mmCIF file of C-alpha atoms in Angstrom:
data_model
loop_
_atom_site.group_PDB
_atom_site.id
_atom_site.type_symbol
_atom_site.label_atom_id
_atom_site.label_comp_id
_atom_site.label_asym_id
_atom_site.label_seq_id
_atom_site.Cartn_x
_atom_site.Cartn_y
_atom_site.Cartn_z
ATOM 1 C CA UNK A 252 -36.327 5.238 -19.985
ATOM 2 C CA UNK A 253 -33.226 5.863 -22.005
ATOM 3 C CA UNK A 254 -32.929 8.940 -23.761
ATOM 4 C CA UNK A 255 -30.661 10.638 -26.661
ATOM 5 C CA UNK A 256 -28.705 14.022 -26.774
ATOM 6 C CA UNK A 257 -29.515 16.410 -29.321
ATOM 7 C CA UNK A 258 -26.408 17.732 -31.406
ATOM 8 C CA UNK A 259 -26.528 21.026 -28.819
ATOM 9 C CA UNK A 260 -26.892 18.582 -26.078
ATOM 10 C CA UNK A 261 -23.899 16.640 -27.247
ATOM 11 C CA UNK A 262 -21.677 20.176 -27.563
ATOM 12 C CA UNK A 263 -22.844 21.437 -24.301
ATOM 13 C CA UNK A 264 -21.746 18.452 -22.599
ATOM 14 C CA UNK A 265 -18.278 18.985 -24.764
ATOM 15 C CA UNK A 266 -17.657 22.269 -23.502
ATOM 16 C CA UNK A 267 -18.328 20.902 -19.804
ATOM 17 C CA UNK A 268 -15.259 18.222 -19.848
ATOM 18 C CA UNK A 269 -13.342 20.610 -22.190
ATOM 19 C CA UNK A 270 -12.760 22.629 -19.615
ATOM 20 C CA UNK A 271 -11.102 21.014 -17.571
ATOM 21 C CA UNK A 272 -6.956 21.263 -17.253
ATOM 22 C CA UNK A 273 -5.691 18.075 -16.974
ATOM 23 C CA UNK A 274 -8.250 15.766 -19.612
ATOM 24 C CA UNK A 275 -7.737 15.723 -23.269
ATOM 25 C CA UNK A 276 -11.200 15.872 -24.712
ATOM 26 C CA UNK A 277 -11.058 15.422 -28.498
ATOM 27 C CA UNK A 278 -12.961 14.705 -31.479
ATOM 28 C CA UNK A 279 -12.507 12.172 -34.561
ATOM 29 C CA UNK A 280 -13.631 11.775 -37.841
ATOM 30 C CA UNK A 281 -15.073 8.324 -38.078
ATOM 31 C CA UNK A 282 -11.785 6.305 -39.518
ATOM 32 C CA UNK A 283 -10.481 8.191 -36.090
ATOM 33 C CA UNK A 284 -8.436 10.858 -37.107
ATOM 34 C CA UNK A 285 -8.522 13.651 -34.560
ATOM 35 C CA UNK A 286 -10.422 16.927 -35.628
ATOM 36 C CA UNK A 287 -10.532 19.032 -32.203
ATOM 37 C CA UNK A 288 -8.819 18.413 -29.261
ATOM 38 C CA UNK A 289 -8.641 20.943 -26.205
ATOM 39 C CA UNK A 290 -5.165 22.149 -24.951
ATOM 40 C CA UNK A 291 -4.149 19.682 -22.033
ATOM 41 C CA UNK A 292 -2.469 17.643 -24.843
ATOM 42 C CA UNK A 293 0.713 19.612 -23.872
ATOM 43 C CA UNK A 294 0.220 18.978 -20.224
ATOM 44 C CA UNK A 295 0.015 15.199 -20.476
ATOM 45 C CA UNK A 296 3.466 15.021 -22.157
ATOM 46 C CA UNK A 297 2.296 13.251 -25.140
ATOM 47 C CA UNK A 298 5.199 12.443 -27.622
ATOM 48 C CA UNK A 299 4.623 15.386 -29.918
ATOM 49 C CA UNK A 300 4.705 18.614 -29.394
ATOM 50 C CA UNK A 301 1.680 20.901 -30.303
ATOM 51 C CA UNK A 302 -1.726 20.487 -31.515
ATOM 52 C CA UNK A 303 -2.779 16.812 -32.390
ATOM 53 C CA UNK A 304 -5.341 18.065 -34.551
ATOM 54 C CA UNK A 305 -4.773 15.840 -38.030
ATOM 55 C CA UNK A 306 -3.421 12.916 -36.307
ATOM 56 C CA UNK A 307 -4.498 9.460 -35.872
ATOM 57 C CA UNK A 308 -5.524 8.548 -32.446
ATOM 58 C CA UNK A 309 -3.225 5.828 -32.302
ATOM 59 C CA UNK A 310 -0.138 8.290 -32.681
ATOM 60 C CA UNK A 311 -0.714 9.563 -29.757
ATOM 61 C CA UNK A 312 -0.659 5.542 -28.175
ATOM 62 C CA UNK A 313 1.603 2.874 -27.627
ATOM 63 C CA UNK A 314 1.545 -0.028 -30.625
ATOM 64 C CA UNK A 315 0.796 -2.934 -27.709
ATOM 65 C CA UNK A 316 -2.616 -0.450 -27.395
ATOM 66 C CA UNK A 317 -3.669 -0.491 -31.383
ATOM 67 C CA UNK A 318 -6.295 -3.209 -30.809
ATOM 68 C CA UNK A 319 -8.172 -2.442 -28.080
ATOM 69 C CA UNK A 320 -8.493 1.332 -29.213
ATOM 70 C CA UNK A 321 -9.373 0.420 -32.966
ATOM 71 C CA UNK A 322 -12.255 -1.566 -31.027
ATOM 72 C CA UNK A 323 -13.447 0.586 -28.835
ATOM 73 C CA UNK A 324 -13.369 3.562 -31.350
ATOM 74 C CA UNK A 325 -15.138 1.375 -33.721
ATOM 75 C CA UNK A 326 -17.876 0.314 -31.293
ATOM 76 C CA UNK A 327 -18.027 3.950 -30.586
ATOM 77 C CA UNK A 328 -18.359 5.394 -34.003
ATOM 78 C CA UNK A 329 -21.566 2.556 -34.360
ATOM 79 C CA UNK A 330 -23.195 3.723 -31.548
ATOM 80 C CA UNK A 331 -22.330 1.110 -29.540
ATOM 81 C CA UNK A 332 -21.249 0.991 -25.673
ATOM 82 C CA UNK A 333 -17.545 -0.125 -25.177
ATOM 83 C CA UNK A 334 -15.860 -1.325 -22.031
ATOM 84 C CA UNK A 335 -15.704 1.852 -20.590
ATOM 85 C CA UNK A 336 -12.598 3.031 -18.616
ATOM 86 C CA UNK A 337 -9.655 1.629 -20.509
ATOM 87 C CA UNK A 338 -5.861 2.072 -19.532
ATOM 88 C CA UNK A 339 -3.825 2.953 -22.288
ATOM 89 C CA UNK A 340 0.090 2.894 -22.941
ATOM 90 C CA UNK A 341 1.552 6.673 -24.094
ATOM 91 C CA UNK A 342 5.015 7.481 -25.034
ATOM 92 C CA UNK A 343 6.047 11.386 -23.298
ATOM 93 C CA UNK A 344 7.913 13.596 -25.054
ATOM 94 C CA UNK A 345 11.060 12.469 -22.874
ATOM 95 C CA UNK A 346 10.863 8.593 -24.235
ATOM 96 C CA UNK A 347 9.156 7.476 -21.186
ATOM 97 C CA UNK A 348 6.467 5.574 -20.946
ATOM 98 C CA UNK A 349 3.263 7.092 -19.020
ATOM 99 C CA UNK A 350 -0.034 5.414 -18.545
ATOM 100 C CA UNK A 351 -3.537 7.247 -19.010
ATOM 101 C CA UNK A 352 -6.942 6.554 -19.000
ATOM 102 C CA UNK A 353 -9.451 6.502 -22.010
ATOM 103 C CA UNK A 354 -12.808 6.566 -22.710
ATOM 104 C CA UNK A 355 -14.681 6.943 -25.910
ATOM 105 C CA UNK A 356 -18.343 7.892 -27.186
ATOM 106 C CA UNK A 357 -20.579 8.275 -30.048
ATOM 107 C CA UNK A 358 -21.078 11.493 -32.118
ATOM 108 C CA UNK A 359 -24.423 11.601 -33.295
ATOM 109 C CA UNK A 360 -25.043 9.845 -36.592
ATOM 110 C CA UNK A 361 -22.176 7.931 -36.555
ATOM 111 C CA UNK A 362 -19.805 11.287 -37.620
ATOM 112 C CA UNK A 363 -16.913 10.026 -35.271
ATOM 113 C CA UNK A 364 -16.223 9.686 -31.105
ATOM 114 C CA UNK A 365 -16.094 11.876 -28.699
ATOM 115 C CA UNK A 366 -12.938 10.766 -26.394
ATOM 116 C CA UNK A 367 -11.560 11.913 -22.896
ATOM 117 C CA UNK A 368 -7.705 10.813 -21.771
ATOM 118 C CA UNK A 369 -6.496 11.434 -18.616
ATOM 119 C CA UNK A 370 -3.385 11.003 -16.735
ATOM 120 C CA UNK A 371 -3.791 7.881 -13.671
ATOM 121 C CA UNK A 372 -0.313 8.790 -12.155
ATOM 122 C CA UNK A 373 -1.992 11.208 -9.746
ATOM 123 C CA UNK A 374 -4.315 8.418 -9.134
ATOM 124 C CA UNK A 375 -2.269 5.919 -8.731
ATOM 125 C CA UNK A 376 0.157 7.763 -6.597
ATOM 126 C CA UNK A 377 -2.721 8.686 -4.673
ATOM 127 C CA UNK A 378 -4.000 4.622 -4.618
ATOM 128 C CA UNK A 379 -0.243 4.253 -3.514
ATOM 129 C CA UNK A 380 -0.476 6.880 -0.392
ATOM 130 C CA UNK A 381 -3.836 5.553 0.700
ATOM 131 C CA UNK A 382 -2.503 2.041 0.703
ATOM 132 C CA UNK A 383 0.829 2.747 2.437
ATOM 133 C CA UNK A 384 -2.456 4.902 4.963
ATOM 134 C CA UNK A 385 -3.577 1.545 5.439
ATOM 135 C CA UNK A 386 -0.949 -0.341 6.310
ATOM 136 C CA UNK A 387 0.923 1.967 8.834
ATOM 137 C CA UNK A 388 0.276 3.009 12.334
ATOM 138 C CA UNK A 389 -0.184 6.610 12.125
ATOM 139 C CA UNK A 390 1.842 6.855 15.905
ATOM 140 C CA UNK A 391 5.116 5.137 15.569
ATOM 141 C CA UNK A 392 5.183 4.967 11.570
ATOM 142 C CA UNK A 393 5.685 1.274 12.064
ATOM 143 C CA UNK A 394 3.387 -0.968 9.542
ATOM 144 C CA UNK A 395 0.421 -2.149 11.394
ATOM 145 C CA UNK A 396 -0.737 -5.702 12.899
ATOM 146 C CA UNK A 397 -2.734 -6.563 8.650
ATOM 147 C CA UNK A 398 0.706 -5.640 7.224
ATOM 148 C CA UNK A 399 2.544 -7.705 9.646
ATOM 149 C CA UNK A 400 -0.152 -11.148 9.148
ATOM 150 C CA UNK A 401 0.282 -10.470 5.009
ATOM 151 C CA UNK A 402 3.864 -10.601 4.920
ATOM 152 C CA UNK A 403 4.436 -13.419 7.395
ATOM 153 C CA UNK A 404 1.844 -14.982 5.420
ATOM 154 C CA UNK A 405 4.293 -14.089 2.009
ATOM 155 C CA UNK A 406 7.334 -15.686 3.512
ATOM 156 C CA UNK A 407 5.583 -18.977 3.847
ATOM 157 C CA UNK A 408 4.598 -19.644 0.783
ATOM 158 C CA UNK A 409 8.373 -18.424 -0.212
ATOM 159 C CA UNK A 410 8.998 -21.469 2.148
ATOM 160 C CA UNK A 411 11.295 -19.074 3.590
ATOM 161 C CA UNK A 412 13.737 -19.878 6.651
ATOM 162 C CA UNK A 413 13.310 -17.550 9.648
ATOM 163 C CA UNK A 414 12.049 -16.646 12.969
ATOM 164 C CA UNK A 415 8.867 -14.677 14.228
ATOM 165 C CA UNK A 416 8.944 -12.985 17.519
ATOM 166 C CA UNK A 417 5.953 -11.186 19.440
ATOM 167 C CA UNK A 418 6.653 -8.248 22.054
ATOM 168 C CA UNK A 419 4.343 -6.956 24.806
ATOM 169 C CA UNK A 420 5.233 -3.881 26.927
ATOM 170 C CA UNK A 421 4.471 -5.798 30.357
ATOM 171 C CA UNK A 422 2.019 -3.650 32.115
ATOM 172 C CA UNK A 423 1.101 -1.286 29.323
ATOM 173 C CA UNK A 424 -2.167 -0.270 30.785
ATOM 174 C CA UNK A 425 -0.830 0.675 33.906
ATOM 175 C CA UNK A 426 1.460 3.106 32.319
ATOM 176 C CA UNK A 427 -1.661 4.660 30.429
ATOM 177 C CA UNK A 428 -3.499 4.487 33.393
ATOM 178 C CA UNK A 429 -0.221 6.440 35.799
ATOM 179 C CA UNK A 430 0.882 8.419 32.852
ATOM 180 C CA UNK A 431 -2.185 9.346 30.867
ATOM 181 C CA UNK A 432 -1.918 8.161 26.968
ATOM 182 C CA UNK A 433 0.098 11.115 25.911
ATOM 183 C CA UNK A 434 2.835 9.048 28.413
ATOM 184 C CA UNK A 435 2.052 5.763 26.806
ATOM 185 C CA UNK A 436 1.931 7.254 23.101
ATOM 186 C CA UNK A 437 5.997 8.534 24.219
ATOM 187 C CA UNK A 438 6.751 5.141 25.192
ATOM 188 C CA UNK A 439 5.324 3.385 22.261
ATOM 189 C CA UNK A 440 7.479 5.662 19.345
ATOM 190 C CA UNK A 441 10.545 5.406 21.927
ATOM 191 C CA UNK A 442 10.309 1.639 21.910
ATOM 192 C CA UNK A 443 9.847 1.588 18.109
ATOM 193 C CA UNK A 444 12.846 3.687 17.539
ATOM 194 C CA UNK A 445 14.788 1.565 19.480
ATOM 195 C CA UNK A 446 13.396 -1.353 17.553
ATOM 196 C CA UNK A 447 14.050 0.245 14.806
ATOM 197 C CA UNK A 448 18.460 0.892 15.902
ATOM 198 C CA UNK A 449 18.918 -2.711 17.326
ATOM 199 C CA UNK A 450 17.222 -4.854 14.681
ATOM 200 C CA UNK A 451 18.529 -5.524 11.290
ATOM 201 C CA UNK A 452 17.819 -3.653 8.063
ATOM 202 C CA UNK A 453 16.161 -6.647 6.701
ATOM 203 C CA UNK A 454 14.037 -7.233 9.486
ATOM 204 C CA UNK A 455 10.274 -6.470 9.655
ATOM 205 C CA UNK A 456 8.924 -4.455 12.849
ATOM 206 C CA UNK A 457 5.309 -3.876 13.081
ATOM 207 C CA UNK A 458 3.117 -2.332 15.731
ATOM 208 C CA UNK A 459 0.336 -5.043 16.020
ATOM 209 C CA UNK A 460 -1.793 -3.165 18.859
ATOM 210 C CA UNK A 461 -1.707 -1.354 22.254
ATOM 211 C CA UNK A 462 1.970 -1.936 23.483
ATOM 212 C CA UNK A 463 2.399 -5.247 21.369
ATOM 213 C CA UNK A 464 4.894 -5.482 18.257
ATOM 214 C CA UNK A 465 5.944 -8.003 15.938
ATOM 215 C CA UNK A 466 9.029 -8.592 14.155
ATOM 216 C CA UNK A 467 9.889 -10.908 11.529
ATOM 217 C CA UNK A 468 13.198 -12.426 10.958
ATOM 218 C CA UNK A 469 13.538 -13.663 7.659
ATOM 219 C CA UNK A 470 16.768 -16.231 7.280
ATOM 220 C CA UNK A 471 17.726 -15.389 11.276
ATOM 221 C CA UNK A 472 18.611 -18.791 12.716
ATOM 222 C CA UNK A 473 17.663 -19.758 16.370
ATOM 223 C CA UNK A 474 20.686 -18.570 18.013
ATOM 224 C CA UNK A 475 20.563 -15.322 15.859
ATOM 225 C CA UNK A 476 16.654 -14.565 16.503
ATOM 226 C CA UNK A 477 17.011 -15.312 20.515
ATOM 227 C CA UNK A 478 20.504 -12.872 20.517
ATOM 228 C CA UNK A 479 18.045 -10.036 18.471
ATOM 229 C CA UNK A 480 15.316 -10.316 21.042
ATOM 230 C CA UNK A 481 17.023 -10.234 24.244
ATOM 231 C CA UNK A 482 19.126 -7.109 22.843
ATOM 232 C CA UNK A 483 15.477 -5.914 22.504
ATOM 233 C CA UNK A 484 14.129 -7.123 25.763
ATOM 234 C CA UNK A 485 17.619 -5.929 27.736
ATOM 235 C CA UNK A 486 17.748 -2.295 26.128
ATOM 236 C CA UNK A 487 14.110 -1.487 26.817
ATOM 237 C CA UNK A 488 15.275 -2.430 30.738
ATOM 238 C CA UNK A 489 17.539 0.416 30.153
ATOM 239 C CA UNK A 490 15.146 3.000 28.276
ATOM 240 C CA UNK A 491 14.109 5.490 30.985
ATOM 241 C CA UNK A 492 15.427 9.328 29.098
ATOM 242 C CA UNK A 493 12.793 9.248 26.646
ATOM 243 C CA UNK A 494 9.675 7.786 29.101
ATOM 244 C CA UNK A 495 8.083 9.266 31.414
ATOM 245 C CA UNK A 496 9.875 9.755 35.204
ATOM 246 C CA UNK A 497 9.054 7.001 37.633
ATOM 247 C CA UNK A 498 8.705 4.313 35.051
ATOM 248 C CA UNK A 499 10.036 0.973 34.984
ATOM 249 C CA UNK A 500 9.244 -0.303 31.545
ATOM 250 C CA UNK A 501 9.877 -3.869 30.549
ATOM 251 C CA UNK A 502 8.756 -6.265 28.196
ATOM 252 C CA UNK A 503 8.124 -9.815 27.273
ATOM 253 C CA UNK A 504 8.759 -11.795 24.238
ATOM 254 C CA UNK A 505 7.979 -15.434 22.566
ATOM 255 C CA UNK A 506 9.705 -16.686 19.666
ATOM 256 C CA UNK A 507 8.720 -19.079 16.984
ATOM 257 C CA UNK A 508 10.446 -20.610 13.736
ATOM 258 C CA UNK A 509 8.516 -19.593 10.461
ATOM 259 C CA UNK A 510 7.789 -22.936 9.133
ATOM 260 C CA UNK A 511 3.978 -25.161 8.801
ATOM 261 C CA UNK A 512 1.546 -22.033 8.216
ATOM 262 C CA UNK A 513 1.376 -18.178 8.911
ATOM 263 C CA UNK A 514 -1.267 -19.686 11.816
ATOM 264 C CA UNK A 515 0.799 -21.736 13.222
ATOM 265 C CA UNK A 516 3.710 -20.070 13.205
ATOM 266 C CA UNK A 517 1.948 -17.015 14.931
ATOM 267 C CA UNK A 518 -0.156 -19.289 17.212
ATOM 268 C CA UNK A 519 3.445 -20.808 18.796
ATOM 269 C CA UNK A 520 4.788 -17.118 19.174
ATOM 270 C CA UNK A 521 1.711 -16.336 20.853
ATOM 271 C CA UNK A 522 2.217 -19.062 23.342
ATOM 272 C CA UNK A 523 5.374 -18.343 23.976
ATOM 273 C CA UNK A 524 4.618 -14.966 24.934
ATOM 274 C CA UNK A 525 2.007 -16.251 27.240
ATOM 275 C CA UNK A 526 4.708 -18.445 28.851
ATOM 276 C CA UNK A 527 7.173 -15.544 28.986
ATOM 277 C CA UNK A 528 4.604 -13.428 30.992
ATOM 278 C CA UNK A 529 3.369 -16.434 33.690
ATOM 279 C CA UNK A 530 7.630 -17.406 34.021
ATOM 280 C CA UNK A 531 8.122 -13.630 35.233
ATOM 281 C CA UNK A 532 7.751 -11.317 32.561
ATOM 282 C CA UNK A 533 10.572 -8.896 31.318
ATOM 283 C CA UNK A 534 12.229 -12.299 29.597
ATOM 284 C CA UNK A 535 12.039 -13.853 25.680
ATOM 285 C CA UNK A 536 10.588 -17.328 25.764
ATOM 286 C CA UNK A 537 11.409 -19.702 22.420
ATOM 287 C CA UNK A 538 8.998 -22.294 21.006
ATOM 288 C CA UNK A 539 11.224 -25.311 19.908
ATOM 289 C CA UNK A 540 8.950 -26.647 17.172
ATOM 290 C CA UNK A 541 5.956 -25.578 15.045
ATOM 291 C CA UNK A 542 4.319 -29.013 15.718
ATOM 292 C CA UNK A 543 4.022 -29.038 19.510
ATOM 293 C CA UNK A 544 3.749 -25.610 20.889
ATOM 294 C CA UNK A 545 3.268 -26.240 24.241
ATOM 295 C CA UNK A 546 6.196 -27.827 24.230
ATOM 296 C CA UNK A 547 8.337 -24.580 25.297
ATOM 297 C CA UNK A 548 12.066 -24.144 24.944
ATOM 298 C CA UNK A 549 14.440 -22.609 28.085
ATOM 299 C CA UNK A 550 13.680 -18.988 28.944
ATOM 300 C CA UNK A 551 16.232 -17.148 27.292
ATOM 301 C CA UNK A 552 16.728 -15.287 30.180
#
């Protein structure tokens, strides 16, 4: 059953979100000039300085924002329910522009609204953080195997030009198994710095699981994509300082042209991978064309 709040009720629940630091909570008459408003004003940056006690709510606003606040303060000020949550535009004190967050309520009686603002830069920053989280492997820093799948999946429907290639450390579990996966954990961030020095700046490197990476080569030709991954394939030979003693670490490689779909562009890397491990391992292999990929190029070897 849905119940009302008495006018204490209403200034007890006031005095709870007026305390805090960082939400405006203020008061308007019912044409929605502000008559109380609790000091973070000064702390969101709003474009005047001081109390905003007197002022329409829409000074404190961007124009583009005049219509959706005149509705929700009217639907407030009836006694209505508005939409909730609504983003607003706000002009700081410093000419930028800074988004917040509104919401508005009834006074009882219909006397005026009851609003809360709040900054969403913290949230959004925070939104930002927890989806750069998600899309990078915590170990190597690299972005992850759903990064790597959503922005070869981007360049296709760019119809961009370019080459995908797939690395696997050949005999990865064995070096867990020797070396214990502190070893393996060393040899996976030494491998992606050295990813990281030998391929170019445009160039995407992701770690797509256990000792596998991808890399996508936007606008590399053939000739360019197969010179990147044996400088890959050839320097790893070499890497031996920064794993542990005793360890001969390799890897394999297939390489496919970006062109058809992200499936079937990642479906002839994969089987040209599979083909560089049976023909020896420690070698790229190069997939000649998206629409026969067993149909393998020379090793490039």
């Amino acid at each position: 059953m849905r119940g009302t709040f008495s006018p204490g009720e209403y200034s007890a629940l006031y005095e709870l979100v007026a305390g805090s630091p960082t939400d405006l909570v203020l008061k308007t008459d019912p044409r929605g000039h502000i008559v109380h408003a609790t000091p973070a004003s000064a702390r969101l940056g709003l474009a005047f300085a001081g109390d905003p006690v007197g002022r329409h709510l829409l000074e404190l606003l961007h124009p583009s924002c005049a219509e959706i606040v005149i509705a929700e303060h009217g639907a407030a000020v009836a006694g209505r329910t508005g939409t909730g949550w609504i983003e607003v535009l706000a002009i700081a004190q410093d000419g930028a522009q800074r988004w917040l967050e509104m919401k508005l309520g009834p006074l009882p009686a219909g006397r005026g609204a009851l609003g809360l603002l709040r900054s969403i830069e913290d949230r959004r920053s925070l939104e930002d953080r927890l989806f750069t989280a998600e899309m990078t492997d915590p170990l190597t820093r690299l972005t992850n195997r759903d990064a790597f799948t959503r922005m070869l999946a981007h360049l296709v429907e760019r119809g961009a030009a370019g080459h995908l290639a797939l690395f696997d450390l050949d005999h990865f579990r064995s070096i867990n198994l020797r070396h214990g996966h502190s070893g393996g954990d060393r040899v996976l961030v030494a491998c992606a710095r050295l990813m990281r020095a030998l391929l170019g700046p445009d160039d995407i490197i992701s770690r797509t699981g256990g000792g596998s990476f991808g890399v996508l080569l936007p606008g590399a030709d053939a000739g360019g994509a197969r010179s990147a991954c044996e400088s890959v394939v050839a320097a790893l030979r070499e890497l031996g300082a920064e794993v542990p003693r005793g360890l001969r670490l390799t890897a394999s490689a297939g390489l496919a042209r970006i062109a058809g779909s992200a499936d079937a562009a990642l479906r002839n890397a994969e089987l040209a991978l599979l083909a560089a491990k049976s023909r020896g391992r420690a070698r790229v292999v190069c997939a000649e064309g998206a629409a026969s990929p067993w149909s393998l190029g020379k090793s490039c070897h």
